[in-house]
Steps between C-alpha positions, in 0.01 A plus 500: 500500500357794309295605803811492718696717255210742481490531880879550512480778242234687695696450821803645322288798391374555855853481644633737235219745570543487877877540481464786254253682723724443804801644314294802395389563857863498618597784264498853641384629161226240455201580280640844421280551192189406696603757759529758220145419388375526856690816589401681180132418548509603867644834386235526232224444754657777708473738204861490381590448128535136397793553262699715742522220754853369568551198725783466751701305241446775240237312301200689352158376394535427128171341389200664331237652731261209441753282686449723801128426491561124478749513787292735716368220731850429633481828696189385688663218699821480707819478294597168658177345377564644154851349495378153598210504255724623219752219541225238517338650189837494318542129574141435391567688176792265432264201518244680286765563233616139517155357420459623138872459420510150647193402300667629183807288579321177585477234227172370640243560768674254736825697489352840573519491883872410484573771245313764702686409819839503320431839347398638838825384661718645226311827502537534876878448472545742211660841548192695378265338752755535778528868407123542510496350849796703622371837383128437540445568132180516296665363182412134549129584530510693170663202326223277639225730369654513153568127486148401604348746250729404214455125549132513590222366287304744282242688708331835526748615765826385344740792473371682807762355735776622269334842495508510881863380507599770251329767709723396792821466291511605137702217340207252469362733229711296256235227539251735329728495195515119528120479493492723192768300317306181572173653375347494849355847456235470771758387754719795403206739527405365846861530620534855367163606635575358843835679507334832410219443751747433780694815410176701491400368843837607637457842339167544675621384842859633481493785249818677611705183515368386161594827332842497666571145386380519140640853444858407584569245773428209264810587293735550796653152505806631687283521815505121514873469567826436321375360171850388397530261793509127430157458660341671199506217243306678228639598160516859626704394803743300288550793261570727796765253615649508151562872549332622183509878441193681637397616153510150351347307790129584442520418127687172548271399785183580304624309195597188695179500703293541183669199341478283811133579562395469133665161459369379837144602411520317166642191668228518763232520231645188340496315831146615576391377157633156593289506818800562727367806678716432806825531306361799309402686817833432670687614187317835501571531870870447433483776238367740766807418713734576212314814384442672832753772586527341843486126568623431850538142620145491643362584153666196342249228589409453133843362397478239778171376356649504150801297615278226642292489183820460297623219724170320447508544119636257243859517384838512671563856388182631661564309820858621529388854424234470768749365750743782424228762534373345821854491643536872435168560677601295803853641534675828434752368246707820506564445871528120505724469191683831536812340654541261200403739219850600398388712206304827535263405219411171667435688826268733310320193360451360848386833646244551225399135454137564594459785250668310218305182579166678500577680173606176331183333623288783359672470164493119486153461648555165676663375182190600299314183602495402864363146525479252781810286530505169311761222499787559256744260335852480641666616178275802483575577863874481438473736206288739704748502789783563254315802357434634846863459602631669187255789540590548868872495424445750219311740730771482769775549241322803356465670836850396608662714230283805567650792693329609820202719417551856614247486781525136602567577866161632618592411856766769500457788741751748638421635846495867596528711815156402628615136537826570685347402833388159371751231611363262236646723229800651682660216691878517461550764769306719742653822628791711377775309680383158383458621142845665502652169615306306238633714214852446364727675255311329216257717303206280606459260790178301515319188614192311380195329639298242312124469528255273324437718195776762521850587608582814702833685474607756759835672546701821532712695251824693535537873447629456144173341380266751333234264364407134509324296231367145488452290183271200539686324220716576194298717265258613770455871573699670779296549817602793718563418866447798734789577734353598837672707767401277789750649746767771487774379268309179415310435177304182466278334240252215476313331217332172415504286186345176384837325473871580506599231249561753221512821704777760496550793739711789365643798690591823320707805593376857455685530167323190364789257549406145598652437842392143556276229367354216700337193347664184630521673837121531510457129431770410752340716770169331435660154510640567848145524635349202310 
């Protein structure tokens, strides 16, 4: 029976991998990050600056110059071969990650194959791995390097893999601090020396690019994209969505990251002292996700590993916490639960569930002691479930009474003149006659379109309207909506938002008078299309 279940699990993994690859290949924007790597390196070989490259989708090359050396071979073979090899390597990396985590979960040698297969299936279905496949990302390989090094047995080379990973992407440098906190000074020295050696090699081979990167490009995080978007589930991203003042943001972010990392390192040292290097390594990896200024979905493999370790630990609280964290890593809760989150604070909780979950994990450290599950008495289980239920209800109640944070609609975007020709954004009318017929005597006439992660609003305004503002929810800041002269005598507008549940559109006259306010009308317009 065990052999049959093992075979079924690996069949499920193979099916999930094949379906995932097939879905990626159907996308017109498939493997876009891999194409950025390839295009930037092709330009570099042609003598053009590495950090001035901009792909067709607007993406630049953002990694240190050593990453260019590591990725250099992908320019020596046809791009189609690179794409196929990259997707196969990503699926292989999933299995390689599952092996040490599955062994840490198993209660005995006989259960290890089942645990490894189960971890591989869950990993393949998780949003971070799917994102790595979709974009052709390098993130999963860096997680593998750090995990193997952190969990490996003492040796003369331990620490070097982390040094290499840090030379490709800087966040694994936190593992050097972990080695120091644990008294593993030689491992820390090897990691630091490897990082410096890789940087020196890049300086020798690519001197101009190295100087450009370390002299300024390394601090230009805005090159990476809209850091306030929901995809950035780091502490920095969450604070941006809170709408903190620019002057306060760096101080608040630095203070929170310092606390999260310090506590996580101390918890990891405690776990390592108990011989649980797997949990300790994953905990430090989660701290890198929280601390990095940018943690896109493909960076968030560590929390998936942490969730599975929690599910396999003793205690109802840990298992429920692991299940909750894993759910947030499999689904986008802000999208899935948006229609039923009737309070802005609860919506904010759902949209930032991954950030909050990772931070809580770093502070709790797997509940201080993460042990293999053992049978528990029924009375103890009932008490544990009661505590979990009360805690969950308390968290939901807390967020339910919170007002909407000032920047909690990172999806928002108002469109300008350059997008007027795009029918996806401007869809209510095309041409002056049609737009004149669409408009009425009302100050604003509009319609909506619902997509998977956003709602689009497009309409026209009457002559009496001087400006238009949108509020994502009560207490949120006003967002100016440009009024565009699409045709003679016709002014139109278009914007997108994460949800219309709490939204309000307000039209003002030139003297500042409020002409009209639309809130229920937005929801009603959306309901007509659902």
